[in-house]
PDB file of C-alpha atoms in Angstrom:
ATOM      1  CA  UNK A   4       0.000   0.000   0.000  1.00 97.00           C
ATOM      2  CA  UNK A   5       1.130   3.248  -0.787  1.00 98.00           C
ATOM      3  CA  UNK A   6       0.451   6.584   1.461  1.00 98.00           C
ATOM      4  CA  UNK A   7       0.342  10.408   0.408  1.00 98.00           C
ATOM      5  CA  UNK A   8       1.605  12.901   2.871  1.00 98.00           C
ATOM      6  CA  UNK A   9       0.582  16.330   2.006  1.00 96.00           C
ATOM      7  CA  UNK A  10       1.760  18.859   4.687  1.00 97.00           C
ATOM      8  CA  UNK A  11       0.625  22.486   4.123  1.00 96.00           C
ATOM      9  CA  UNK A  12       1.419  25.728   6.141  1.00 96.00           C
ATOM     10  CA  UNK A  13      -1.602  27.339   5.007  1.00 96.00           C
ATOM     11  CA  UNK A  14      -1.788  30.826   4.263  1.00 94.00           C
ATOM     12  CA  UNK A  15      -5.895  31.891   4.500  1.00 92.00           C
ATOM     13  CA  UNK A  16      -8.961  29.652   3.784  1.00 86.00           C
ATOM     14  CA  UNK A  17     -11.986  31.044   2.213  1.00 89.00           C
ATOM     15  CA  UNK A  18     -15.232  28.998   1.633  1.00 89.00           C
ATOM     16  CA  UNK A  19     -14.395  27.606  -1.744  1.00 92.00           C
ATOM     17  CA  UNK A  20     -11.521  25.892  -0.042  1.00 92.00           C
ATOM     18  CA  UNK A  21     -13.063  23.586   2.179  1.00 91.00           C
ATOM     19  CA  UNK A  22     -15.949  22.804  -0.793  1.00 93.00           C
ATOM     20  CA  UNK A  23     -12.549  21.478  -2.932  1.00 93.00           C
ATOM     21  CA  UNK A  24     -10.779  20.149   0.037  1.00 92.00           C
ATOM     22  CA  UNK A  25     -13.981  18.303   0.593  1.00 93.00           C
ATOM     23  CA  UNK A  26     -14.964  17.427  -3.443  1.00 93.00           C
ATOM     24  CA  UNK A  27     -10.864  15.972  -3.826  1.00 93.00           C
ATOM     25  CA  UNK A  28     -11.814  13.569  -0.852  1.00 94.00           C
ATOM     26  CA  UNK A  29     -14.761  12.283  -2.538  1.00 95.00           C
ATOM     27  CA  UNK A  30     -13.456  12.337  -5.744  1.00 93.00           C
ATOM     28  CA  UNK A  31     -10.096  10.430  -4.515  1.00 95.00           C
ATOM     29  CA  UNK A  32     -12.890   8.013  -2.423  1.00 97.00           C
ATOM     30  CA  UNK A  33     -15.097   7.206  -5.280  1.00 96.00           C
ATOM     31  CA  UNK A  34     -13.541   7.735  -8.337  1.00 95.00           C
ATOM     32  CA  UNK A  35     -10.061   6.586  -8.103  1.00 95.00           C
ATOM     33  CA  UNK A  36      -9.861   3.666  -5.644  1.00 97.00           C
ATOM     34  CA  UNK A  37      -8.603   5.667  -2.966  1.00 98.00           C
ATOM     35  CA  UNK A  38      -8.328   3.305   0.255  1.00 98.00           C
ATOM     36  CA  UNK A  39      -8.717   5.854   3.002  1.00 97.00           C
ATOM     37  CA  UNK A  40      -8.135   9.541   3.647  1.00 96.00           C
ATOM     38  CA  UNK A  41      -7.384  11.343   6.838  1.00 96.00           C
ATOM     39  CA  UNK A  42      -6.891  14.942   7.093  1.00 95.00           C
ATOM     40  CA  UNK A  43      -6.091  17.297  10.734  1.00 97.00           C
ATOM     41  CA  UNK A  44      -5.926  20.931  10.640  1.00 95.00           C
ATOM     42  CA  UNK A  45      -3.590  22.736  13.402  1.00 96.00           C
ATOM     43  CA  UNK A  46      -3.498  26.219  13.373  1.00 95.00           C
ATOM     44  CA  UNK A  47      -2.079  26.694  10.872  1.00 96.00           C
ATOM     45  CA  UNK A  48      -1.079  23.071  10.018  1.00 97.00           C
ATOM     46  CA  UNK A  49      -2.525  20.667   7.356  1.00 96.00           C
ATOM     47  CA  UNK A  50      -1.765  17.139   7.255  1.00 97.00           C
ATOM     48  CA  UNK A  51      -3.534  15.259   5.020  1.00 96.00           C
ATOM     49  CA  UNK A  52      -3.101  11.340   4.624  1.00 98.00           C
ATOM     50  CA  UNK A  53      -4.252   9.364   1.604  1.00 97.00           C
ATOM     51  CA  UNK A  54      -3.867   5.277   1.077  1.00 98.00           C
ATOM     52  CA  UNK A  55      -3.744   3.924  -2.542  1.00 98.00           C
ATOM     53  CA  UNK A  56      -3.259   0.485  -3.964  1.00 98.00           C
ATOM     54  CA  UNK A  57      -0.907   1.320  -6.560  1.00 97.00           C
ATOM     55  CA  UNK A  58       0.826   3.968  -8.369  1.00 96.00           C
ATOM     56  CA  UNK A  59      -1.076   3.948 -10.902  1.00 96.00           C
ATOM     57  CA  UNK A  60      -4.411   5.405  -9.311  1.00 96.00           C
ATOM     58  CA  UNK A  61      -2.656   8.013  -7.726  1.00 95.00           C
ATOM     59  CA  UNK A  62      -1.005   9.538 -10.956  1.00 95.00           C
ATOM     60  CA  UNK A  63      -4.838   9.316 -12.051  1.00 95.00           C
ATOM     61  CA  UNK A  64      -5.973  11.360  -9.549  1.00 94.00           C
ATOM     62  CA  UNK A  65      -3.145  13.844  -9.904  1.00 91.00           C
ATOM     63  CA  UNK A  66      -4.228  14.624 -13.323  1.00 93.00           C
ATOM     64  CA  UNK A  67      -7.663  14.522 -13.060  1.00 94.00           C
ATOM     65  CA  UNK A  68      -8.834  18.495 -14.035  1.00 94.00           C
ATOM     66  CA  UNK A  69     -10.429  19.064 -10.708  1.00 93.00           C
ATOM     67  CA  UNK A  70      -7.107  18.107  -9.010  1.00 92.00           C
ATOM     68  CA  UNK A  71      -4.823  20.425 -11.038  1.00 93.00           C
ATOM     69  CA  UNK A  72      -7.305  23.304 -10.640  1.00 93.00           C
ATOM     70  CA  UNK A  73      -7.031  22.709  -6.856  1.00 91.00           C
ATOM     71  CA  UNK A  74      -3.568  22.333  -6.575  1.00 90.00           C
ATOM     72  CA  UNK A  75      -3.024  25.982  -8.521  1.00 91.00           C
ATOM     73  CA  UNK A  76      -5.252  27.806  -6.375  1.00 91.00           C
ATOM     74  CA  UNK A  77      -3.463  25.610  -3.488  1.00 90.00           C
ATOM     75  CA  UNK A  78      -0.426  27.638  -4.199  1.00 89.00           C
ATOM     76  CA  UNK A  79      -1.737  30.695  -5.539  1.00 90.00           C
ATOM     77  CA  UNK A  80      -4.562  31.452  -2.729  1.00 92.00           C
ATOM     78  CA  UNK A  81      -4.466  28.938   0.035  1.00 94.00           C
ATOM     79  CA  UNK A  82      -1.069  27.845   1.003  1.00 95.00           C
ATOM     80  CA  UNK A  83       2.242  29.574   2.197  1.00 96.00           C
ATOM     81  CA  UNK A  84       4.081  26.199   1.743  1.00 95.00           C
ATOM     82  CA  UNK A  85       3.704  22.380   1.025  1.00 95.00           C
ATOM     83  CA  UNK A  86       5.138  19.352   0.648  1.00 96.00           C
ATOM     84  CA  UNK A  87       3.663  16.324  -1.121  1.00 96.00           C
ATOM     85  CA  UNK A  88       5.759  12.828  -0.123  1.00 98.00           C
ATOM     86  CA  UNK A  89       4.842   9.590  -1.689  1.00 98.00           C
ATOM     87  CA  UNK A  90       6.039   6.311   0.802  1.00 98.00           C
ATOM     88  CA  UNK A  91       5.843   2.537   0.639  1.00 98.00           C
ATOM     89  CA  UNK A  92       4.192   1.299   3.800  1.00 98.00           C
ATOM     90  CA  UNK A  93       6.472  -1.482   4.900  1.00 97.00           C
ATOM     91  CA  UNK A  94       5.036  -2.431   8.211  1.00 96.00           C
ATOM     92  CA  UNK A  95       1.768  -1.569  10.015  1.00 96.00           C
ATOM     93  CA  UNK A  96       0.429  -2.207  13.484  1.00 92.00           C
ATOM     94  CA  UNK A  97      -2.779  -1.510  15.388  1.00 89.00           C
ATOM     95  CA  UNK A  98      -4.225  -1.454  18.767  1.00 83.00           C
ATOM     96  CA  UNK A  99      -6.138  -2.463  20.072  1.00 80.00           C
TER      97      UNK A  99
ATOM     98  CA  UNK B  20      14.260   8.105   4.484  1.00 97.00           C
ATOM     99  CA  UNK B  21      11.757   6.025   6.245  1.00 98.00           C
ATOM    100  CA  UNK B  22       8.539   8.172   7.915  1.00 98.00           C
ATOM    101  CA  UNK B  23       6.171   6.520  10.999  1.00 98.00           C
ATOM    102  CA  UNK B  24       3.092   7.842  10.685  1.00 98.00           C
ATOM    103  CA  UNK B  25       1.374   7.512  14.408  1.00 96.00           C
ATOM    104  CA  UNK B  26      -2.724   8.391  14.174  1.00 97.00           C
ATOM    105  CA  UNK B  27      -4.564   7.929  17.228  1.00 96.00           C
ATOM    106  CA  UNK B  28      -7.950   9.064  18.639  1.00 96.00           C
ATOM    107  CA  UNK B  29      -7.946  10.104  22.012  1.00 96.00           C
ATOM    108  CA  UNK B  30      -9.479   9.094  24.768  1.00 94.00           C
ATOM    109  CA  UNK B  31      -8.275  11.755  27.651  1.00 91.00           C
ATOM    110  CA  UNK B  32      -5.301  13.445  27.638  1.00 86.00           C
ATOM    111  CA  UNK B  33      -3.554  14.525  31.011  1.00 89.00           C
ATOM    112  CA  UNK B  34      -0.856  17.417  31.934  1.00 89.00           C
ATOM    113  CA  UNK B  35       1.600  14.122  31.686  1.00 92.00           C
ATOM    114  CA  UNK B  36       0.295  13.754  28.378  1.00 92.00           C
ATOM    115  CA  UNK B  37       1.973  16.720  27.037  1.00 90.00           C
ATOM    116  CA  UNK B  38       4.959  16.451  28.923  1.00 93.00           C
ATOM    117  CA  UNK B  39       5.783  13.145  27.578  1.00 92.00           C
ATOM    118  CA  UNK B  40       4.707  14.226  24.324  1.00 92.00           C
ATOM    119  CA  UNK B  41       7.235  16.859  23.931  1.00 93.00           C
ATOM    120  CA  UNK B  42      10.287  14.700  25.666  1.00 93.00           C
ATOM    121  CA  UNK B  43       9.742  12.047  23.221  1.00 93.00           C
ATOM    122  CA  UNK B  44      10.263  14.150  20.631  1.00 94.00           C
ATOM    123  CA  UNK B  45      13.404  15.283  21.894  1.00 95.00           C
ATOM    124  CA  UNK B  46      14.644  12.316  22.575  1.00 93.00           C
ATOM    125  CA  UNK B  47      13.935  11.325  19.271  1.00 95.00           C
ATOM    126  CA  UNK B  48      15.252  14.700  17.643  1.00 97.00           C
ATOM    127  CA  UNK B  49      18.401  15.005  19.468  1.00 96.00           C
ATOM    128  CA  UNK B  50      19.785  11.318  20.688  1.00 95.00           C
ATOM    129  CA  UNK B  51      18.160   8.596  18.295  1.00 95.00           C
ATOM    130  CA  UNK B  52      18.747  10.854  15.096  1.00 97.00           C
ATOM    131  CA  UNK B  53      15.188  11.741  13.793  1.00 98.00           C
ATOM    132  CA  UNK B  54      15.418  13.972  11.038  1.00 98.00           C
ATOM    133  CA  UNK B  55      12.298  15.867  11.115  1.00 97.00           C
ATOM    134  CA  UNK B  56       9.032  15.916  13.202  1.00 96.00           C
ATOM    135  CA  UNK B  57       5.460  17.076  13.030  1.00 96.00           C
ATOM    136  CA  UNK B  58       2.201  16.609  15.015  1.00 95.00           C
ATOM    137  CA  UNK B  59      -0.840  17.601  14.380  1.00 97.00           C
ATOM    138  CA  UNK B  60      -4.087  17.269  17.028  1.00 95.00           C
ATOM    139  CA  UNK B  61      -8.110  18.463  15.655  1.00 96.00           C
ATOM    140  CA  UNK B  62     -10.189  17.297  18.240  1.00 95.00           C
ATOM    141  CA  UNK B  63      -9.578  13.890  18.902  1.00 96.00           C
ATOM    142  CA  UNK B  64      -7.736  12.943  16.120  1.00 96.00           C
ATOM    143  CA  UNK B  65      -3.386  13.285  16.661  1.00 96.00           C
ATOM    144  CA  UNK B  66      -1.046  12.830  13.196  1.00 97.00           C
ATOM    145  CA  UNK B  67       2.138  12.176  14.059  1.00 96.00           C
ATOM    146  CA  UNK B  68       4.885  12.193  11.767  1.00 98.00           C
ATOM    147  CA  UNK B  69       8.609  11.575  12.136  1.00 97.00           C
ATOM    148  CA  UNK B  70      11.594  11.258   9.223  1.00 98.00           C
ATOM    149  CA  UNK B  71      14.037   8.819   9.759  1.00 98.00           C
ATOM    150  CA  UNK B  72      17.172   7.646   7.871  1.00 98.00           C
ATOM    151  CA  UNK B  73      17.503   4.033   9.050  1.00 97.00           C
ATOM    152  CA  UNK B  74      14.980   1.499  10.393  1.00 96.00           C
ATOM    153  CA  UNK B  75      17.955   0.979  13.160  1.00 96.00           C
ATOM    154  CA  UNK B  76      17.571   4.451  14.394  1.00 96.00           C
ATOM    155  CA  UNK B  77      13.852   3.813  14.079  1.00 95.00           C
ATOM    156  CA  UNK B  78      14.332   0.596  15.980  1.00 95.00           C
ATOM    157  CA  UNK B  79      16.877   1.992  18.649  1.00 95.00           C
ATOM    158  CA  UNK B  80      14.156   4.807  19.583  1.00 94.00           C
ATOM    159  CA  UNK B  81      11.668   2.334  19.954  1.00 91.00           C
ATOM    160  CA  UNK B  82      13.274   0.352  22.039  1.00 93.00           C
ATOM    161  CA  UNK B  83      14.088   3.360  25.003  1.00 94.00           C
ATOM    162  CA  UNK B  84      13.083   2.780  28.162  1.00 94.00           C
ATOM    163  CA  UNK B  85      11.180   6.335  28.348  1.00 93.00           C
ATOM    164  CA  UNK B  86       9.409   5.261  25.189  1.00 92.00           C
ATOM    165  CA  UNK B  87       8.340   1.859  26.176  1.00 93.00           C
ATOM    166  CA  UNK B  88       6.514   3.172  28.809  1.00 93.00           C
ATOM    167  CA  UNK B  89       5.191   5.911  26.871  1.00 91.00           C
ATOM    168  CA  UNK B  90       3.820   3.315  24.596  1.00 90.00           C
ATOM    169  CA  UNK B  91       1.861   1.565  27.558  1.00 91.00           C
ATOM    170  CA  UNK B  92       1.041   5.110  29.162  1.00 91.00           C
ATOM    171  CA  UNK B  93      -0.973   6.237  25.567  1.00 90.00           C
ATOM    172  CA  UNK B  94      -2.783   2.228  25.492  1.00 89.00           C
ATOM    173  CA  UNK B  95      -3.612   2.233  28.610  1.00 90.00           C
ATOM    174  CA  UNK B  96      -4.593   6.285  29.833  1.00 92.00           C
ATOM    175  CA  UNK B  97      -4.608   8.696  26.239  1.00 94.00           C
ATOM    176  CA  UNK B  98      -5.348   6.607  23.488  1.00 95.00           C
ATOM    177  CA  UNK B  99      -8.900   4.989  22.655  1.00 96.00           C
ATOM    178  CA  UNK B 100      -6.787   3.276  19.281  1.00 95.00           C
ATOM    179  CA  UNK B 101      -4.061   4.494  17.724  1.00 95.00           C
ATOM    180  CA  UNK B 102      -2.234   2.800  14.384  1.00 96.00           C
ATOM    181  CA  UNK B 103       1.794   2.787  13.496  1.00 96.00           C
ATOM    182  CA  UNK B 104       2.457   3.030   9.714  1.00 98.00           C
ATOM    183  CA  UNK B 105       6.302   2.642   8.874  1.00 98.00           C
ATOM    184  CA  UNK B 106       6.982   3.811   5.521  1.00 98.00           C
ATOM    185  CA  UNK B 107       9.898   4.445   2.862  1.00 98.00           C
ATOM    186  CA  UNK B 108       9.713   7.397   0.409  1.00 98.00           C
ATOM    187  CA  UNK B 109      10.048   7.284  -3.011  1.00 97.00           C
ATOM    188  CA  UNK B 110       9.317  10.230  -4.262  1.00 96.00           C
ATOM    189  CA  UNK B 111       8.758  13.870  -2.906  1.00 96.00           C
ATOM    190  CA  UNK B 112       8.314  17.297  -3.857  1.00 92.00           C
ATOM    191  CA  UNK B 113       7.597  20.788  -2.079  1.00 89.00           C
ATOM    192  CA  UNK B 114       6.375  23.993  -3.118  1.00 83.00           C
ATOM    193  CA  UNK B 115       7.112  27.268  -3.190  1.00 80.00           C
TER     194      UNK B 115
END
């Protein structure tokens, strides 16, 4: 499985932001096999986590329109900073 | 690099809590050579990321005493569940 961190230091939020923040998540969900999504807002700190089967449905969802119109207005409006990491999960636990 | 991604919901959280919150993370920062760390807490959800460069250092951390009974502390007292996710990156980028 294969996780997307997205880390944001974000700049202002106005109401069309949390309509895309919350269309990507279904979108991801629904539309491109998306496993799970988990997002927490600090202050001024995003973290957003996203679990995907393969590579391949993640590069998808990167170029779907929506996306790409999201991620300019990400940097143009929305966020100071971010950084987008793609990682292997190796090993998992849970508890309880 | 290798990141653990902690997410936990809370259960109750305790002066200790915070205490032992922020000398883990020193620990980790400045004697078990963690590269970079972030948390993030909205409501009762907590994102906790940290950068390694070696599972050893991830493993050597683990293993401390202080963290050990951290561990058993969050089961037992802070955490209602909580999952570990280790991780290796592939690929990253970061805007501006």
């Amino acid at each position: 499985m294969i996780v997307v961190i997205f880390r944001a230091t974000i700049r202002a939020v106005d109401p069309e932001y949390s309509q895309v923040a919350a269309r990507l998540r279904t979108l991801a969900l629904e539309e491109f096999g998306c496993l799970a999504f988990h997002a927490v807002t600090e202050g001024r700190t995003e973290i957003a986590l996203s679990y995907w089967p393969t590579a391949e449905a993640i590069a998808a969802w990167r170029a779907h329109p929506e996306h790409r119109t999201a991620q300019q207005r990400g940097q143009r409006l929305w966020y100071e900073s971010y950084s987008v990491e793609v990682a292997t999960i190796t090993r998992e636990y849970h508890a309880p």
